Tab-separated table of C-alpha atoms in Angstrom:
chain	number	residue	atom	x	y	z
A	1	MET	CA	-34.661	-34.358	58.970
A	2	VAL	CA	-31.837	-35.822	57.130
A	3	SER	CA	-29.472	-33.140	56.077
A	4	ILE	CA	-28.017	-32.735	52.421
A	5	ALA	CA	-24.497	-32.028	52.424
A	6	GLU	CA	-23.398	-29.354	49.934
A	7	PRO	CA	-21.076	-30.022	48.449
A	8	ILE	CA	-17.052	-28.709	48.753
A	9	ALA	CA	-15.984	-26.548	46.423
A	10	LYS	CA	-12.736	-26.797	44.634
A	11	PRO	CA	-10.257	-23.595	44.988
A	12	ALA	CA	-10.188	-21.854	41.632
A	13	SER	CA	-7.028	-22.671	39.686
A	14	ARG	CA	-3.986	-20.222	40.219
A	15	TYR	CA	-3.837	-19.389	36.724
A	16	ARG	CA	-6.934	-19.745	36.284
A	17	PHE	CA	-7.204	-16.322	38.412
A	18	ILE	CA	-4.475	-14.126	36.860
A	19	LEU	CA	-6.660	-15.225	33.866
A	20	ASP	CA	-9.599	-13.540	34.952
A	21	ARG	CA	-7.858	-10.421	35.131
A	22	ARG	CA	-8.415	-7.697	31.981
A	23	ASP	CA	-4.914	-6.525	32.076
A	24	VAL	CA	-2.771	-9.871	32.168
A	25	LEU	CA	-5.747	-11.220	29.434
A	26	GLY	CA	-5.158	-8.633	27.106
A	27	SER	CA	-1.165	-8.443	27.892
A	28	VAL	CA	-1.561	-12.373	26.517
A	29	MET	CA	-3.208	-11.499	24.057
A	30	VAL	CA	-1.671	-9.431	22.454
A	31	ALA	CA	2.123	-11.025	23.021
A	32	PRO	CA	1.896	-12.967	20.114
A	33	ALA	CA	1.170	-9.802	17.768
A	34	ILE	CA	4.561	-7.682	19.717
A	35	LEU	CA	6.613	-10.730	19.780
A	36	TYR	CA	6.052	-10.959	15.801
A	37	VAL	CA	6.858	-7.506	15.438
A	38	LEU	CA	9.684	-7.897	16.872
A	39	LEU	CA	11.371	-10.194	15.387
A	40	LEU	CA	9.804	-9.266	11.651
A	41	VAL	CA	9.867	-5.835	11.840
A	42	GLY	CA	12.220	-4.735	14.843
A	43	LEU	CA	15.152	-6.668	14.301
A	44	PRO	CA	16.009	-6.782	10.163
A	45	PHE	CA	15.323	-2.493	11.191
A	46	LEU	CA	18.330	-3.048	13.952
A	47	LEU	CA	20.057	-5.047	11.386
A	48	ALA	CA	20.166	-1.991	8.757
A	49	VAL	CA	21.265	0.607	10.716
A	50	TYR	CA	23.797	-1.497	11.915
A	51	TYR	CA	25.430	-2.389	8.350
A	52	SER	CA	23.741	1.460	7.297
A	53	VAL	CA	26.781	2.857	9.222
A	54	SER	CA	29.358	0.506	8.123
A	55	ALA	CA	31.510	-0.813	5.101
A	56	TYR	CA	29.563	-4.344	5.004
A	57	THR	CA	30.035	-6.209	1.776
A	58	ILE	CA	29.558	-9.827	0.654
A	59	TYR	CA	33.047	-9.146	-0.254
A	60	ASP	CA	34.580	-7.513	2.668
A	61	PRO	CA	32.340	-9.381	5.667
A	62	SER	CA	34.384	-6.782	8.019
A	63	TRP	CA	32.546	-4.093	9.948
A	64	HIS	CA	34.057	-1.282	10.050
A	65	PHE	CA	32.050	2.244	11.639
A	66	VAL	CA	31.704	4.902	8.613
A	67	GLY	CA	28.715	7.017	10.096
A	68	LEU	CA	26.708	8.690	7.687
A	69	SER	CA	29.427	8.261	4.787
A	70	ASN	CA	26.849	6.025	2.878
A	71	PHE	CA	23.542	7.861	3.228
A	72	ARG	CA	25.799	11.072	1.557
A	73	GLN	CA	26.862	9.331	-0.667
A	74	ILE	CA	23.646	8.060	-1.987
A	75	VAL	CA	22.067	11.069	-1.663
A	76	SER	CA	24.507	12.340	-3.973
A	77	ASN	CA	24.060	9.629	-6.150
A	78	PRO	CA	22.015	11.065	-9.675
A	79	VAL	CA	20.532	7.203	-10.234
A	80	PHE	CA	19.144	7.098	-6.008
A	81	GLN	CA	17.579	10.825	-7.007
A	82	ASP	CA	16.138	9.304	-10.093
A	83	THR	CA	14.661	6.802	-8.018
A	84	LEU	CA	13.844	8.470	-5.676
A	85	ALA	CA	11.851	11.001	-8.018
A	86	ASN	CA	10.298	7.520	-9.661
A	87	THR	CA	8.902	6.277	-5.995
A	88	PHE	CA	6.912	9.156	-5.541
A	89	LEU	CA	5.822	9.224	-8.809
A	90	PHE	CA	4.600	5.756	-8.434
A	91	THR	CA	3.421	6.121	-5.066
A	92	PHE	CA	0.975	9.069	-4.734
A	93	GLY	CA	0.423	8.511	-9.430
A	94	SER	CA	-1.419	4.947	-8.201
A	95	GLN	CA	-2.347	6.023	-4.912
A	96	PHE	CA	-4.976	8.770	-5.903
A	97	LEU	CA	-6.176	6.191	-10.333
A	98	GLY	CA	-6.598	3.888	-6.983
A	99	LEU	CA	-9.421	6.134	-5.355
A	100	VAL	CA	-10.906	7.721	-8.060
A	101	LEU	CA	-11.838	4.239	-9.357
A	102	GLY	CA	-12.471	3.622	-5.671
A	103	LYS	CA	-14.824	6.354	-5.646
A	104	PHE	CA	-16.826	5.704	-8.115
A	105	GLY	CA	-16.977	1.714	-8.103
A	106	ALA	CA	-18.461	3.103	-5.059
A	107	LEU	CA	-21.198	5.013	-5.954
A	108	LEU	CA	-21.633	2.027	-9.031
A	109	LEU	CA	-21.931	-0.608	-5.507
A	110	MET	CA	-24.361	1.763	-3.112
A	111	ARG	CA	-26.631	1.818	-6.856
A	112	PRO	CA	-29.392	-1.419	-6.438
A	113	PHE	CA	-28.918	-3.829	-9.622
A	114	PRO	CA	-29.630	-7.732	-10.119
A	115	GLY	CA	-26.092	-9.460	-8.696
A	116	ARG	CA	-25.192	-6.443	-6.899
A	117	THR	CA	-23.852	-9.221	-3.936
A	118	ILE	CA	-21.913	-11.356	-6.114
A	119	VAL	CA	-20.179	-8.104	-7.927
A	120	ARG	CA	-19.651	-7.097	-4.073
A	121	ALA	CA	-17.554	-9.986	-3.549
A	122	LEU	CA	-15.813	-10.572	-7.319
A	123	ILE	CA	-14.212	-7.018	-7.065
A	124	ILE	CA	-12.361	-7.718	-3.847
A	125	LEU	CA	-10.732	-10.505	-6.600
A	126	PRO	CA	-7.732	-7.729	-7.859
A	127	TRP	CA	-6.509	-7.661	-3.912
A	128	ALA	CA	-6.422	-10.987	-2.760
A	129	VAL	CA	-5.188	-13.226	-5.775
A	130	PRO	CA	-1.549	-13.048	-5.440
A	131	ILE	CA	0.424	-10.810	-7.355
A	132	ALA	CA	3.016	-12.809	-8.892
A	133	LEU	CA	-0.367	-14.647	-10.507
A	134	ALA	CA	-1.405	-11.147	-11.451
A	135	THR	CA	1.807	-9.722	-12.640
A	136	VAL	CA	2.283	-11.717	-15.468
A	137	ALA	CA	-0.788	-12.167	-16.432
A	138	TRP	CA	-0.643	-7.865	-16.982
A	139	GLU	CA	2.752	-8.801	-19.037
A	140	TRP	CA	1.319	-10.584	-21.183
A	141	MET	CA	-1.697	-7.447	-21.674
A	142	PHE	CA	1.149	-5.136	-21.876
A	143	ASP	CA	3.596	-7.763	-24.266
A	144	SER	CA	4.803	-5.820	-27.513
A	145	LEU	CA	3.571	-7.800	-29.862
A	146	TYR	CA	0.598	-10.017	-28.367
A	147	SER	CA	-0.831	-7.687	-26.179
A	148	VAL	CA	-4.615	-7.146	-26.030
A	149	ILE	CA	-4.516	-3.486	-25.394
A	150	ASN	CA	-2.584	-2.938	-28.934
A	151	TRP	CA	-4.808	-5.998	-30.372
A	152	THR	CA	-8.206	-4.385	-29.022
A	153	LEU	CA	-6.974	-0.543	-30.303
A	154	ILE	CA	-6.022	-1.974	-33.709
A	155	SER	CA	-9.829	-3.559	-34.094
A	156	LEU	CA	-11.124	-0.887	-33.039
A	157	GLY	CA	-9.857	1.498	-35.992
A	158	ILE	CA	-7.923	3.764	-33.340
A	159	ILE	CA	-4.602	3.210	-34.195
A	160	THR	CA	-2.188	0.971	-36.872
A	161	ARG	CA	-0.553	-2.309	-37.052
A	162	SER	CA	3.194	0.554	-37.043
A	163	GLU	CA	1.537	2.688	-34.490
A	164	ALA	CA	1.271	0.033	-31.564
A	165	PRO	CA	3.113	1.193	-28.214
A	166	ASN	CA	5.881	-1.125	-27.231
A	167	TRP	CA	4.663	-0.457	-23.711
A	168	LEU	CA	6.908	-1.716	-22.306
A	169	GLY	CA	10.106	-0.482	-23.755
A	170	ASN	CA	9.014	3.380	-24.246
A	171	PRO	CA	10.556	5.136	-20.291
A	172	HIS	CA	7.294	6.899	-19.579
A	173	LEU	CA	4.807	3.991	-20.742
A	174	ALA	CA	6.169	1.714	-18.818
A	175	MET	CA	5.663	3.813	-15.779
A	176	LEU	CA	2.432	4.383	-17.200
A	177	CYS	CA	2.381	1.025	-16.410
A	178	VAL	CA	3.351	-0.273	-13.682
A	179	ILE	CA	0.960	2.699	-11.954
A	180	VAL	CA	-2.063	1.282	-13.712
A	181	VAL	CA	-1.002	-1.866	-12.116
A	182	ASN	CA	-0.628	-1.233	-8.946
A	183	ALA	CA	-4.057	1.009	-8.346
A	184	TRP	CA	-5.490	-2.009	-10.235
A	185	ARG	CA	-4.114	-3.875	-6.905
A	186	PHE	CA	-5.177	-0.641	-4.777
A	187	PHE	CA	-8.909	0.040	-5.999
A	188	PRO	CA	-10.869	-2.740	-4.454
A	189	PHE	CA	-9.375	-1.906	-1.371
A	190	ALA	CA	-10.120	2.080	-2.084
A	191	ILE	CA	-14.103	0.630	-3.240
A	192	VAL	CA	-13.882	-0.964	0.636
A	193	ILE	CA	-12.912	2.075	1.773
A	194	PHE	CA	-15.354	4.481	0.273
A	195	LEU	CA	-18.132	2.092	1.293
A	196	ALA	CA	-17.702	2.083	4.731
A	197	GLY	CA	-17.060	5.594	5.038
A	198	MET	CA	-20.504	6.332	2.701
A	199	THR	CA	-22.349	3.751	4.478
A	200	SER	CA	-22.160	5.414	7.602
A	201	ILE	CA	-23.577	8.614	7.006
A	202	PRO	CA	-27.536	9.784	7.577
A	203	GLN	CA	-29.109	9.216	5.327
A	204	ASP	CA	-31.436	12.504	6.504
A	205	VAL	CA	-27.894	14.814	5.857
A	206	ILE	CA	-28.166	13.129	2.432
A	207	ASP	CA	-32.128	14.018	1.922
A	208	ALA	CA	-31.339	16.911	3.351
A	209	ALA	CA	-28.918	18.215	1.108
A	210	THR	CA	-31.178	17.001	-2.177
A	211	VAL	CA	-34.172	19.530	-0.756
A	212	ASP	CA	-32.415	21.992	-0.574
A	213	GLY	CA	-30.780	21.603	-4.207
A	214	ALA	CA	-27.906	20.213	-4.368
A	215	GLY	CA	-27.157	17.980	-6.979
A	216	PHE	CA	-25.070	14.946	-7.365
A	217	TRP	CA	-21.340	16.258	-7.934
A	218	ARG	CA	-22.697	19.031	-4.651
A	219	ARG	CA	-23.986	16.151	-2.151
A	220	ASN	CA	-21.018	13.856	-3.057
A	221	TYR	CA	-18.108	16.306	-2.886
A	222	GLN	CA	-19.474	18.835	-0.419
A	223	ILE	CA	-20.649	16.696	2.338
A	224	VAL	CA	-20.339	13.051	1.806
A	225	LEU	CA	-16.536	13.790	1.152
A	226	PRO	CA	-15.613	15.693	3.468
A	227	MET	CA	-17.646	13.365	5.889
A	228	ILE	CA	-15.557	10.265	5.302
A	229	MET	CA	-12.424	11.956	4.729
A	230	PRO	CA	-11.184	10.836	7.895
A	231	ILE	CA	-11.527	6.929	6.903
A	232	VAL	CA	-10.521	8.023	3.246
A	233	ALA	CA	-6.615	9.120	5.130
A	234	VAL	CA	-6.697	6.205	6.894
A	235	GLY	CA	-6.371	3.900	4.313
A	236	LEU	CA	-4.534	6.746	2.180
A	237	ILE	CA	-1.965	6.174	4.867
A	238	PHE	CA	-1.741	2.337	4.740
A	239	GLY	CA	-1.859	2.601	0.724
A	240	ILE	CA	0.849	5.122	0.845
A	241	VAL	CA	3.096	3.276	3.297
A	242	PHE	CA	2.719	-0.312	1.418
A	243	THR	CA	3.187	1.129	-2.316
A	244	PHE	CA	6.710	3.563	-1.273
A	245	THR	CA	7.688	0.250	0.624
A	246	ASP	CA	7.108	-2.405	-2.599
A	247	LEU	CA	9.357	-3.547	-4.978
A	248	SER	CA	7.058	-6.296	-6.611
A	249	VAL	CA	4.742	-4.691	-9.489
A	250	VAL	CA	8.068	-3.514	-10.533
A	251	PHE	CA	10.495	-6.653	-10.046
A	252	LEU	CA	8.187	-8.322	-11.469
A	253	LEU	CA	6.792	-6.435	-14.837
A	254	THR	CA	9.506	-4.267	-15.572
A	255	ASN	CA	12.507	-5.311	-13.466
A	256	GLY	CA	13.196	-1.163	-13.229
A	257	GLY	CA	13.569	-0.495	-17.127
A	258	PRO	CA	13.608	0.211	-19.356
A	259	VAL	CA	16.923	2.131	-18.175
A	260	GLY	CA	15.901	2.462	-14.774
A	261	ALA	CA	12.912	4.509	-15.836
A	262	THR	CA	9.956	2.019	-13.155
A	263	SER	CA	13.458	2.095	-10.378
A	264	VAL	CA	12.110	2.411	-6.916
A	265	LEU	CA	13.732	2.170	-3.495
A	266	GLY	CA	12.897	-0.620	-2.610
A	267	PHE	CA	13.908	-2.031	-5.726
A	268	GLU	CA	16.745	-0.189	-5.919
A	269	GLY	CA	17.887	-1.272	-2.252
A	270	PHE	CA	17.271	-5.030	-3.423
A	271	GLN	CA	19.212	-4.341	-6.236
A	272	VAL	CA	22.970	-3.207	-4.739
A	273	GLY	CA	22.242	-5.345	-0.957
A	274	ILE	CA	21.562	-8.185	-2.224
A	275	VAL	CA	22.120	-8.695	-6.052
A	276	SER	CA	25.571	-6.123	-5.966
A	277	GLY	CA	26.698	-7.513	-2.793
A	278	ASP	CA	26.487	-3.810	-1.445
A	279	VAL	CA	24.955	-4.399	1.651
A	280	SER	CA	25.826	-1.641	3.863
A	281	HIS	CA	24.250	0.909	0.773
A	282	GLY	CA	21.803	-0.988	0.238
A	283	ALA	CA	20.758	-1.257	3.564
A	284	ALA	CA	21.229	3.242	3.755
A	285	ILE	CA	18.905	3.098	0.588
A	286	SER	CA	16.057	0.347	2.657
A	287	LEU	CA	16.703	3.164	5.425
A	288	PHE	CA	15.681	6.530	3.288
A	289	MET	CA	12.305	5.532	3.151
A	290	LEU	CA	12.013	5.516	6.551
A	291	PRO	CA	12.225	9.630	7.460
A	292	VAL	CA	10.720	10.218	3.845
A	293	LEU	CA	7.645	7.913	4.799
A	294	PHE	CA	7.499	9.830	8.348
A	295	PHE	CA	7.322	13.127	7.193
A	296	VAL	CA	4.509	12.115	5.013
A	297	VAL	CA	2.458	10.276	7.782
A	298	VAL	CA	2.472	13.325	9.422
A	299	GLY	CA	1.911	16.164	7.610
A	300	MET	CA	-1.189	13.774	6.060
A	301	LEU	CA	-1.964	13.976	9.801
A	302	ARG	CA	-1.954	16.841	10.806
A	303	PHE	CA	-4.243	17.897	7.763
A	304	ILE	CA	-7.009	15.773	8.845
A	305	ARG	CA	-6.701	17.129	12.474
A	306	ARG	CA	-7.077	21.062	10.829
A	307	ARG	CA	-10.169	20.043	8.308
A	308	GLU	CA	-13.670	20.943	9.677
A	309	ILE	CA	-15.427	18.187	9.656
């Protein structure tokens, strides 16, 4: 009889054996993200803390420790107080408007109609389009001479040419404009959140509420909304954090004007720290957003935890 020799298995590589371990492989996969956060978030944060407790400026680069005096100075500054109020108005106004638009948009997209798949794909464009390109388009729409909004209102006979508003020149209208533009950016994200939440609700719950006599409004605001509140709240937290720290819409659309009526903390920190060269006060303004966002987020999380879903 002829015996067939079995091939001898080669010893497994040491590196392959190490990567077969789930904890090691998970750490290797997460390491790039952690490194990204440390380099692009952690390091600038430490530099901001370093500069905020000093008297560092581009005109006097010598570092002198001044403690919390920079924070006391900016808090007592009336310009900073107005900027902080504008930031809250801009953030919560745009988030509220975006959630309302997202809710009704999701209700419309839940209904079957021809071309719904295409509309669902195109609805994400305001969120995906470059903010600089979108803001330039909105700037033309709000232009005092060539505004398509004013032209439409005049054509419909709602206002006369002499009554046409100067959207970006009036302090109250300018704030409304930046809120509308930011809500326009946010509402596709809100639609996705509401769609994800509403499609996860069992149809039996909706059918039972309908049989019990619940109408459209009662089903949506007493049954559906409380059930999807955790999902909506998480999306709202992300929206508040990104909006509170954002300066792109204000910088591109109004440049903080008119007369600082639309200036927000991110824009004010950029103007003071980069444009004016007062790095220490600019860093203090930027760091002031951290505790404010911390208390807002913690408050929302506690509110979600206490709700009975």
